[in-house]
Amino acid sequence: MTSQTPDRLSTVTQFILERERDRPNATGDFTALLNAIALAGKRISHDVNRAGIADIIGLTGETNIQDEQVQKLDMIANTQLERALAPTGLVCAIGSEEEDEPVQLENGENGRYVVLYDPLDGSSNIDVGAPIGTIFSIYKRKTPVGSTSNSLEDMLQPGRDLAASGYMIYGSSTMLAYTTGEGVHLFTLDPEIGEFILTNSDLKDDGGAKVYSANEGHSLTWDKVDLEWVSQLKEEGYSSRYIGSLVADFHRNLLRGGIFAYPGNSAAPNGKLRLLYEAAPLAFIMEQAGGSATDGKRRILDIQPTELHQRTPLYIGSASEVERIIKMRAHTSTTATR
Ligand code: AHG
Ligand code: MN
Ligand code: MN
């Protein structure tokens, strides 16, 4: 990873304001939106760090639309984000991994944005102290401002139309990364003062580490291309690193280089990860850092969503690594048709 190590003390708010000043038609909306998300992140970080003490570990007893058991912290994070975004008046609707349908926000008709998020990614790691996170996407709405948002039309947008995306990771420190299409910027929460402080601006993935992240426990359900791909990496001496939280595996690969894969499989051809609030927002970040992301054939950011919770196979990381798997899959599909 290469980046500019800042020679000044800057909070996320100051950093965005500075960049908004360079844009004459900036409205300050984005500052307010990212501030709201950062505020929710501070609250979630606080809750995550005291989960074991405050009896907020464990299950709610509900199952979500993903057919996954909902953890108490999934819902707490979901609520924190909605409570932080609603008062901005900038968001007409929210799409969440934990909400079956889009959530229209009160007085949201004048909101110019929709926000989609995975409020807590890596839930299975909550009670074992491994890093977890929040992943978010921000789109400009497509329906006219002033109308109650026809939220699905506003939400089912391809990642290439993202206004911004980012993630927060609650690990050994709490960090926030975002992009608006002009580079990736990374901030670290200083819990003493409750501010996200700029730690790296304009992160670039230099492709470095020979690392792959994939859950080989599922490899019996993989197709032969994925099996061939992983054995090639092993022959080339790659190390395997898999935390089981997408946001943590992604963050490591963004900083150090490497490739993350959650392939489709015989049981679930589209794999497990969700396009709108896991794959696309991280693909936008990765491309801005010089890497890339594919479903094995298509650029993730070019996929036109048809459902709010649709899943996609995901290969994301250094551009050369993603290129390799695309070529291998294309080659197999042509030879297979011969
Ligand atoms: P979530 O906790 O939001 O449901 O996401 C979990 C995802 C992702 O974070 C991770 O990469 C993947 O599930 C791990 O799945 P496996 O346990 O099948 O490897
Ligand atoms: Mn997730
Ligand atoms: Mn989640």
Coordinates of C-alpha atoms and ligand atoms in Angstrom, one line a residue:
M1 CA 0.0 0.0 0.0
T2 CA 1.3 3.5 -0.7
S3 CA -0.4 6.6 0.6
Q4 CA 0.2 10.2 1.6
T5 CA 1.0 10.3 5.3
P6 CA -0.6 13.5 6.3
D7 CA 1.6 16.3 7.7
R8 CA -1.3 17.9 9.4
L9 CA -3.9 17.0 12.0
S10 CA -7.2 16.7 10.3
T11 CA -10.5 15.2 11.4
V12 CA -12.8 13.5 8.8
T13 CA -15.1 16.6 9.0
Q14 CA -12.3 19.0 8.3
F15 CA -10.9 16.8 5.5
I16 CA -14.3 16.6 3.7
L17 CA -14.9 20.4 4.2
E18 CA -11.5 21.1 2.7
R19 CA -12.3 19.0 -0.3
E20 CA -15.7 20.4 -0.7
R21 CA -14.2 23.9 -0.7
D22 CA -12.4 22.9 -3.9
R23 CA -15.7 22.2 -5.6
P24 CA -17.7 25.3 -6.4
N25 CA -21.1 23.5 -6.7
A26 CA -20.6 21.5 -3.5
T27 CA -23.6 21.7 -1.2
G28 CA -22.1 20.4 2.0
D29 CA -24.6 17.5 1.8
F30 CA -21.8 15.0 1.7
T31 CA -20.2 16.4 4.8
A32 CA -23.4 16.0 6.7
L33 CA -24.0 12.5 5.4
L34 CA -20.5 11.2 6.2
N35 CA -20.6 12.9 9.5
A36 CA -23.8 11.1 10.4
I37 CA -22.3 7.8 9.3
A38 CA -19.1 8.5 11.3
L39 CA -21.3 9.4 14.4
A40 CA -23.1 6.1 14.1
G41 CA -19.7 4.4 13.7
K42 CA -18.5 5.9 17.0
R43 CA -21.6 4.6 18.8
I44 CA -21.3 1.2 17.2
S45 CA -17.6 1.1 18.1
H46 CA -18.4 1.9 21.7
D47 CA -21.1 -0.8 21.8
V48 CA -18.8 -3.4 20.1
N49 CA -16.0 -2.7 22.6
R50 CA -18.3 -3.2 25.6
A51 CA -20.5 -5.9 24.2
G52 CA -19.4 -8.6 26.6
I53 CA -20.1 -6.4 29.6
A54 CA -23.3 -4.8 28.5
D55 CA -25.1 -8.1 27.7
I56 CA -25.4 -7.2 24.0
I57 CA -23.7 -10.3 22.8
G58 CA -25.8 -13.1 21.3
L59 CA -28.9 -13.6 19.3
T60 CA -32.1 -11.6 19.1
G61 CA -33.9 -14.9 18.3
E62 CA -35.0 -13.4 15.0
T63 CA -34.0 -14.6 11.5
N64 CA -33.6 -12.0 8.8
I65 CA -34.4 -12.1 5.1
Q66 CA -31.0 -13.6 4.5
D67 CA -32.2 -16.6 6.5
E68 CA -29.5 -15.7 9.0
Q69 CA -29.9 -15.5 12.8
V70 CA -29.8 -11.9 13.8
Q71 CA -27.3 -10.9 16.5
K72 CA -28.2 -8.2 19.0
L73 CA -25.4 -6.1 17.8
D74 CA -26.6 -6.4 14.2
M75 CA -29.9 -4.7 15.2
I76 CA -28.1 -2.1 17.5
A77 CA -25.8 -1.1 14.6
N78 CA -28.8 -1.0 12.3
T79 CA -30.7 1.3 14.6
Q80 CA -27.7 3.6 15.3
L81 CA -27.2 4.2 11.6
E82 CA -30.9 4.9 11.0
R83 CA -31.0 7.3 14.0
A84 CA -28.0 9.1 12.8
L85 CA -29.1 9.5 9.1
A86 CA -32.7 10.3 9.6
P87 CA -32.2 13.8 11.2
T88 CA -30.0 15.0 8.3
G89 CA -33.1 15.3 6.1
L90 CA -30.8 14.3 3.2
V91 CA -31.8 10.6 3.0
C92 CA -35.1 9.6 1.4
A93 CA -34.8 5.9 2.0
I94 CA -32.4 3.3 3.5
G95 CA -31.7 -0.2 2.4
S96 CA -30.2 -2.5 5.0
E97 CA -29.1 -6.1 5.2
E98 CA -31.3 -6.3 8.3
E99 CA -34.4 -4.8 6.7
D100 CA -36.5 -7.0 4.4
E101 CA -37.7 -3.9 2.4
P102 CA -36.3 -0.4 1.9
V103 CA -37.1 1.9 4.8
Q104 CA -38.7 5.2 3.9
L105 CA -37.4 7.9 6.2
E106 CA -39.8 10.3 7.9
N107 CA -39.6 13.8 6.2
G108 CA -37.4 12.0 3.7
E109 CA -39.3 13.2 0.6
N110 CA -36.8 16.1 0.2
G111 CA -33.8 13.8 0.7
R112 CA -31.5 13.7 -2.3
Y113 CA -29.8 10.4 -1.4
V114 CA -30.4 6.8 -0.6
V115 CA -28.0 5.0 1.7
L116 CA -27.6 1.2 1.8
Y117 CA -25.6 -0.6 4.4
D118 CA -24.5 -3.8 6.0
P119 CA -24.7 -2.5 9.6
L120 CA -22.5 -5.1 11.1
D121 CA -20.4 -7.3 8.8
G122 CA -18.8 -10.4 10.2
S123 CA -21.5 -11.0 12.8
S124 CA -20.2 -14.5 13.5
N125 CA -17.1 -12.9 14.9
I126 CA -18.8 -10.6 17.4
D127 CA -18.4 -12.7 20.5
V128 CA -14.9 -14.0 19.7
G129 CA -13.2 -10.6 19.6
A130 CA -12.3 -10.7 15.9
P131 CA -12.6 -7.6 13.8
I132 CA -16.1 -6.7 12.4
G133 CA -17.3 -3.7 10.5
T134 CA -20.0 -1.6 8.8
I135 CA -20.1 -1.2 5.0
F136 CA -22.1 1.6 3.3
S137 CA -23.1 2.8 -0.2
I138 CA -24.5 6.3 -1.0
Y139 CA -26.4 6.9 -4.2
K140 CA -28.1 10.1 -5.5
R141 CA -31.8 9.2 -5.7
K142 CA -33.3 8.9 -9.2
T143 CA -36.9 9.7 -8.4
P144 CA -37.8 13.4 -8.2
V145 CA -36.9 15.2 -4.9
G146 CA -40.1 16.1 -3.1
S147 CA -41.8 12.8 -4.0
T148 CA -41.9 9.9 -1.5
S149 CA -39.1 7.8 -2.9
N150 CA -40.0 4.9 -5.0
S151 CA -37.2 3.4 -3.0
L152 CA -36.4 0.3 -5.1
E153 CA -35.9 2.4 -8.3
D154 CA -33.6 4.6 -6.2
M155 CA -31.7 1.7 -4.8
L156 CA -31.2 -0.7 -7.7
Q157 CA -28.4 1.2 -9.2
P158 CA -25.1 -0.2 -10.5
G159 CA -22.0 0.4 -8.4
R160 CA -20.5 2.6 -11.2
D161 CA -23.2 5.2 -10.2
L162 CA -22.2 5.3 -6.5
A163 CA -21.8 8.9 -5.2
A164 CA -19.7 7.5 -2.3
S165 CA -19.0 4.3 -0.4
G166 CA -16.9 3.2 2.5
Y167 CA -16.6 1.1 5.6
M168 CA -15.8 1.2 9.3
I169 CA -13.8 -1.6 10.9
Y170 CA -14.0 -2.2 14.6
G171 CA -10.8 -4.0 15.4
S172 CA -7.6 -3.3 17.3
S173 CA -8.6 0.3 16.4
T174 CA -11.7 1.7 14.8
M175 CA -11.0 3.0 11.3
L176 CA -13.2 4.7 8.6
A177 CA -12.4 4.5 4.9
Y178 CA -14.4 6.3 2.2
T179 CA -14.2 7.4 -1.4
T180 CA -16.3 9.8 -3.5
G181 CA -14.4 8.8 -6.6
E182 CA -11.4 10.9 -5.9
G183 CA -9.2 8.5 -4.1
V184 CA -9.5 6.5 -0.8
H185 CA -9.0 8.2 2.5
L186 CA -8.5 6.5 5.8
F187 CA -9.2 7.8 9.3
T188 CA -8.5 6.3 12.7
L189 CA -10.8 6.9 15.7
D190 CA -9.1 8.6 18.6
P191 CA -11.4 7.4 21.4
E192 CA -9.9 10.0 23.8
I193 CA -11.4 12.9 21.8
G194 CA -14.1 11.0 19.8
E195 CA -12.7 12.1 16.5
F196 CA -11.8 10.2 13.3
I197 CA -8.3 11.5 12.5
L198 CA -6.9 11.4 9.0
T199 CA -4.2 8.7 8.9
N200 CA -3.8 8.0 5.1
S201 CA -5.0 9.9 2.2
D202 CA -5.2 8.6 -1.3
L203 CA -4.5 5.0 -0.5
K204 CA -3.1 3.0 -3.4
D205 CA -3.0 -0.8 -3.6
D206 CA 0.5 -1.6 -4.8
G207 CA -0.4 -5.3 -5.2
G208 CA 2.4 -6.4 -2.8
A209 CA 1.5 -9.3 -0.6
K210 CA 1.1 -12.8 -2.0
V211 CA -2.0 -13.5 0.1
Y212 CA -5.3 -15.0 -0.8
S213 CA -8.4 -15.0 1.4
A214 CA -11.0 -17.7 0.7
N215 CA -12.9 -20.1 3.0
E216 CA -11.5 -23.4 1.7
G217 CA -13.9 -25.2 4.0
H218 CA -16.3 -24.7 1.2
S219 CA -13.9 -25.9 -1.6
L220 CA -15.7 -29.2 -2.1
T221 CA -18.6 -27.1 -3.6
W222 CA -16.3 -25.0 -5.8
D223 CA -16.0 -25.5 -9.5
K224 CA -12.8 -26.8 -11.0
V225 CA -11.6 -23.3 -12.1
D226 CA -11.6 -22.0 -8.5
L227 CA -9.9 -25.2 -7.3
E228 CA -7.3 -24.9 -10.0
W229 CA -6.8 -21.2 -9.2
V230 CA -6.2 -21.8 -5.5
S231 CA -3.8 -24.7 -6.2
Q232 CA -1.8 -22.4 -8.6
L233 CA -1.6 -19.8 -5.8
K234 CA -0.3 -22.4 -3.4
E235 CA 2.3 -23.6 -5.9
E236 CA 3.5 -19.9 -6.1
G237 CA 3.9 -19.8 -2.4
Y238 CA 0.9 -17.6 -1.4
S239 CA -0.2 -17.4 2.2
S240 CA -3.8 -17.9 3.2
R241 CA -5.4 -15.3 5.5
Y242 CA -9.1 -15.6 6.2
I243 CA -10.7 -13.9 9.2
G244 CA -14.4 -14.6 8.2
S245 CA -15.3 -10.9 8.3
L246 CA -15.3 -9.5 4.7
V247 CA -14.5 -6.0 5.9
A248 CA -11.4 -7.2 7.8
D249 CA -10.1 -9.4 5.0
F250 CA -10.7 -6.6 2.6
H251 CA -9.0 -4.0 4.8
R252 CA -5.9 -6.1 5.1
N253 CA -5.7 -6.8 1.4
L254 CA -6.3 -3.1 0.7
L255 CA -3.4 -2.1 2.9
R256 CA -1.0 -4.9 2.0
G257 CA -2.2 -6.3 -1.3
G258 CA -3.7 -9.7 -2.0
I259 CA -7.0 -11.2 -3.3
F260 CA -10.2 -12.1 -1.5
A261 CA -12.6 -14.6 -3.1
Y262 CA -16.1 -15.7 -2.1
P263 CA -17.0 -17.8 -5.2
G264 CA -20.3 -19.1 -6.2
N265 CA -20.7 -22.8 -5.5
S266 CA -22.8 -25.8 -6.4
A267 CA -25.3 -25.0 -3.6
A268 CA -25.4 -21.3 -4.2
P269 CA -24.2 -20.3 -7.7
N270 CA -24.3 -16.6 -6.6
G271 CA -22.3 -17.3 -3.5
K272 CA -23.1 -15.6 -0.2
L273 CA -22.1 -11.9 -0.4
R274 CA -24.6 -9.2 -1.2
L275 CA -24.1 -7.0 -4.2
L276 CA -25.6 -3.7 -3.0
Y277 CA -24.1 -3.3 0.4
E278 CA -21.0 -5.6 0.5
A279 CA -19.5 -6.2 -3.0
A280 CA -20.3 -2.9 -4.8
P281 CA -19.2 -0.4 -2.1
L282 CA -16.0 -2.3 -1.5
A283 CA -15.4 -2.6 -5.3
F284 CA -15.7 1.2 -5.6
I285 CA -13.0 1.6 -2.9
M286 CA -10.8 -1.1 -4.4
E287 CA -10.9 0.4 -7.9
Q288 CA -10.2 3.9 -6.5
A289 CA -7.1 2.4 -4.8
G290 CA -6.0 0.9 -8.1
G291 CA -7.3 -2.7 -7.6
S292 CA -10.4 -4.3 -9.2
A293 CA -13.4 -6.5 -8.4
T294 CA -15.3 -9.0 -10.5
D295 CA -18.0 -11.7 -10.2
G296 CA -15.7 -13.9 -12.2
K297 CA -16.8 -12.5 -15.5
R298 CA -18.2 -9.0 -15.1
R299 CA -16.8 -5.9 -13.3
I300 CA -18.8 -5.7 -10.1
L301 CA -19.5 -2.0 -10.6
D302 CA -21.2 -2.7 -13.9
I303 CA -23.7 -5.2 -12.5
Q304 CA -27.2 -3.9 -12.7
P305 CA -29.0 -5.0 -9.5
T306 CA -32.5 -6.5 -9.9
E307 CA -33.2 -7.2 -6.2
L308 CA -32.3 -5.4 -3.0
H309 CA -30.6 -8.4 -1.3
Q310 CA -29.2 -10.1 -4.4
R311 CA -25.9 -12.0 -4.0
T312 CA -22.9 -12.2 -6.2
P313 CA -19.7 -14.2 -6.4
L314 CA -16.9 -11.8 -5.5
Y315 CA -13.2 -11.8 -6.3
I316 CA -11.6 -8.5 -5.2
G317 CA -8.1 -7.2 -4.7
S318 CA -5.0 -6.3 -6.7
A319 CA -5.8 -5.8 -10.4
S320 CA -3.3 -8.4 -11.6
E321 CA -4.8 -11.1 -9.3
V322 CA -8.4 -10.3 -10.4
E323 CA -7.2 -10.3 -14.0
R324 CA -5.8 -13.8 -13.5
I325 CA -9.1 -15.3 -12.3
I326 CA -11.1 -13.6 -15.0
K327 CA -8.7 -15.1 -17.7
M328 CA -8.9 -18.5 -16.1
R329 CA -12.7 -18.5 -16.0
A330 CA -12.9 -17.1 -19.6
H331 CA -10.5 -19.8 -20.8
T332 CA -12.5 -22.6 -19.2
S333 CA -15.8 -21.4 -20.5
T334 CA -14.4 -21.2 -24.1
T335 CA -12.7 -24.6 -23.9
A336 CA -15.8 -26.0 -22.1
T337 CA -18.0 -25.0 -25.1
R338 CA -15.6 -26.6 -27.7
Ligands
AHG1 P1 -22.6 -10.7 7.7 O1 -22.0 -10.9 9.1 O2 -22.9 -9.3 7.4 O3 -23.7 -11.6 7.4 O4 -21.4 -11.0 6.6 C1 -20.7 -12.2 6.8 C2 -20.0 -12.5 5.5 C3 -18.7 -11.8 5.4 O5 -18.4 -10.9 6.4 C4 -17.7 -12.9 5.4 O6 -16.7 -12.7 4.4 C5 -18.5 -14.2 5.1 O7 -19.8 -13.9 5.5 C6 -17.9 -15.4 5.7 O8 -18.7 -16.4 5.3 P2 -18.2 -18.0 5.6 O9 -18.4 -18.2 7.1 O10 -19.1 -18.8 4.7 O11 -16.8 -18.0 5.1
MN2 MN -21.7 -8.7 5.7
MN3 MN -24.2 -8.0 8.4

